[in-house]
PDB file of C-alpha atoms in Angstrom:
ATOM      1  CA  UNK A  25     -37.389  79.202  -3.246  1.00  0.00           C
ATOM      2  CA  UNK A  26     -37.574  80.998  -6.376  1.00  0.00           C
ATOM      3  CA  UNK A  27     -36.625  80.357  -9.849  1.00  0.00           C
ATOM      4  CA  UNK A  28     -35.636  83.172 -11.831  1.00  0.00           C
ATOM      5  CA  UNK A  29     -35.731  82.842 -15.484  1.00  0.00           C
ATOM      6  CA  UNK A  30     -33.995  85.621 -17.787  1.00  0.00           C
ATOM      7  CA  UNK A  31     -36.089  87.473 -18.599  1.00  0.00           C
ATOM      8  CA  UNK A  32     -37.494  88.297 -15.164  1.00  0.00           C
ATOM      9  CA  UNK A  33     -37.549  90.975 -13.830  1.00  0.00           C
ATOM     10  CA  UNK A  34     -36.140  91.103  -9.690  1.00  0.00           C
ATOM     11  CA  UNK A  35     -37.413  93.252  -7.132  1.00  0.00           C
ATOM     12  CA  UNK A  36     -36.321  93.618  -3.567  1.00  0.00           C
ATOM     13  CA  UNK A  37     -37.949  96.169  -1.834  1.00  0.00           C
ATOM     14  CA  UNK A  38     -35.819  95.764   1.309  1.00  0.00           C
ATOM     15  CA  UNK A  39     -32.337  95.222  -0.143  1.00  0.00           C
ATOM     16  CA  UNK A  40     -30.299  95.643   2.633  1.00  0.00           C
ATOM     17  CA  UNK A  41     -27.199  94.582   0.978  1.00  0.00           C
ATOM     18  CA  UNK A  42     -28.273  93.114  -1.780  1.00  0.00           C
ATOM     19  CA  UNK A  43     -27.093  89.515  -1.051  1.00  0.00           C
ATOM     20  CA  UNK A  44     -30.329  88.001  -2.680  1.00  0.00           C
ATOM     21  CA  UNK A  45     -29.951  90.592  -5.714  1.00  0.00           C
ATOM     22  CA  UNK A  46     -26.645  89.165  -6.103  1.00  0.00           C
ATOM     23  CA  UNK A  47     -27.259  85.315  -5.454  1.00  0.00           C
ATOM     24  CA  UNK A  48     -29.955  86.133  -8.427  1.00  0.00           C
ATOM     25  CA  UNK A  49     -27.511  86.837 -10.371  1.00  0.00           C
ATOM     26  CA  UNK A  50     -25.230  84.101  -9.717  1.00  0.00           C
ATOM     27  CA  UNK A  51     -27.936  81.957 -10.163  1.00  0.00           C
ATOM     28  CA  UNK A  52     -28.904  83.480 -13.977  1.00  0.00           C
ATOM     29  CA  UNK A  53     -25.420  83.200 -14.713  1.00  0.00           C
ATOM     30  CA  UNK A  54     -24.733  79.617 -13.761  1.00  0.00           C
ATOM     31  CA  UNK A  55     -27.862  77.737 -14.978  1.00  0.00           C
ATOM     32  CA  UNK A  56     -28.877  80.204 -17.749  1.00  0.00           C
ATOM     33  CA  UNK A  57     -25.456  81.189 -19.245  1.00  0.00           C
ATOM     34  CA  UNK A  58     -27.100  82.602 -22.292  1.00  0.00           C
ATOM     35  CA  UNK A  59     -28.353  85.383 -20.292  1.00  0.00           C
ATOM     36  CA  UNK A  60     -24.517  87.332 -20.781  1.00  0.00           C
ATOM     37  CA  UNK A  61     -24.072  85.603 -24.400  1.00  0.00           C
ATOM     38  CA  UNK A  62     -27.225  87.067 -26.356  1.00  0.00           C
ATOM     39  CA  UNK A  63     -27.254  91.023 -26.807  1.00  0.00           C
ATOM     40  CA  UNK A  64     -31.290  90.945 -25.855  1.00  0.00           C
ATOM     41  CA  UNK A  65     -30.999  89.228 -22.625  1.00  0.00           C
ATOM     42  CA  UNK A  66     -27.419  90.719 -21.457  1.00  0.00           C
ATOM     43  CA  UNK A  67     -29.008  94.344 -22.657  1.00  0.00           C
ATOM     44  CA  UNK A  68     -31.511  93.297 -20.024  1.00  0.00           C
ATOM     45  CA  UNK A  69     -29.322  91.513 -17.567  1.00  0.00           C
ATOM     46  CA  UNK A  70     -27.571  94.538 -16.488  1.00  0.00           C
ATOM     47  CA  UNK A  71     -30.317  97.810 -17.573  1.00  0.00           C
ATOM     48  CA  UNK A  72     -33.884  96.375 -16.170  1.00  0.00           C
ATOM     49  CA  UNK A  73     -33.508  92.633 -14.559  1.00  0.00           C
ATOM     50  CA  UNK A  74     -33.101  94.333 -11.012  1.00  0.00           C
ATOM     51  CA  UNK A  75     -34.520  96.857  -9.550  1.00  0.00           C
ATOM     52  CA  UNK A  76     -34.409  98.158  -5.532  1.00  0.00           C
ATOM     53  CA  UNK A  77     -36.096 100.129  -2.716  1.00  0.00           C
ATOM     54  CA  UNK A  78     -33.711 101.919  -0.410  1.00  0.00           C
ATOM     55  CA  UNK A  79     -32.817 105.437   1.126  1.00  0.00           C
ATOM     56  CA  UNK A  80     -29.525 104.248   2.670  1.00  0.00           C
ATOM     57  CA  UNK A  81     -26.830 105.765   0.286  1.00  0.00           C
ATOM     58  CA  UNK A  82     -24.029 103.673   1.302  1.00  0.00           C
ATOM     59  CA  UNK A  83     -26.174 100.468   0.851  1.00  0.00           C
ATOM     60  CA  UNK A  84     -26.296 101.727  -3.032  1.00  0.00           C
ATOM     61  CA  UNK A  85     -22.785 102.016  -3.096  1.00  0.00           C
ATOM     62  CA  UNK A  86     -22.145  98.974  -1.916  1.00  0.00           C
ATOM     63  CA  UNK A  87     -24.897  96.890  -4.148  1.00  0.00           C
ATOM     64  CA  UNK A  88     -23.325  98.718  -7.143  1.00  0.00           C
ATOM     65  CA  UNK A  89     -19.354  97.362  -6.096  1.00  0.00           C
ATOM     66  CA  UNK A  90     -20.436  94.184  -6.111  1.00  0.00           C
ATOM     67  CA  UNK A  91     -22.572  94.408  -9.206  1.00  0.00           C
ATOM     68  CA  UNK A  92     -19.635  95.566 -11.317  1.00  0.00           C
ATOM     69  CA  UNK A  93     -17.002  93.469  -9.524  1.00  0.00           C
ATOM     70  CA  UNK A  94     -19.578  89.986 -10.101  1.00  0.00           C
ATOM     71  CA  UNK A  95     -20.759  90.694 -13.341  1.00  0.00           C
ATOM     72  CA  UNK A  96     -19.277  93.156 -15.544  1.00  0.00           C
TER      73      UNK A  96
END
């Protein structure tokens, strides 16, 4: 439903998760590979491109496993 281009920038205010945050990402990186090969959009890629909305600590923790784990 939505077609993320590199330099977007994500938001999901109810991330739960993250499984959309993620399938974002595996999107970028499949039909926009240049987004890990240039320093400008990489730089971006994994500082700004996402951002999230949650008080549930644990959620965090697991977004940010499965950030590194996927694309790091």
């Amino acid at each position: 439903m939505v077609e993320p281009k590199p330099a977007d920038i994500v938001c999901d205010p109810a991330c739960g998760t993250c499984g959309f945050l993620v399938a974002i990402g595996e999107h970028l990186r499949e039909r926009h590979p240049e987004v890990l090969t240039s320093a400008k959009l990489r730089e971006h890629f994994h500082v700004s491109s996402f951002t999230v909305s949650t008080s549930i600590t644990p959620m965090l923790r697991i977004w940010r496993m499965e950030y590194v784990a996927a694309w790091r």
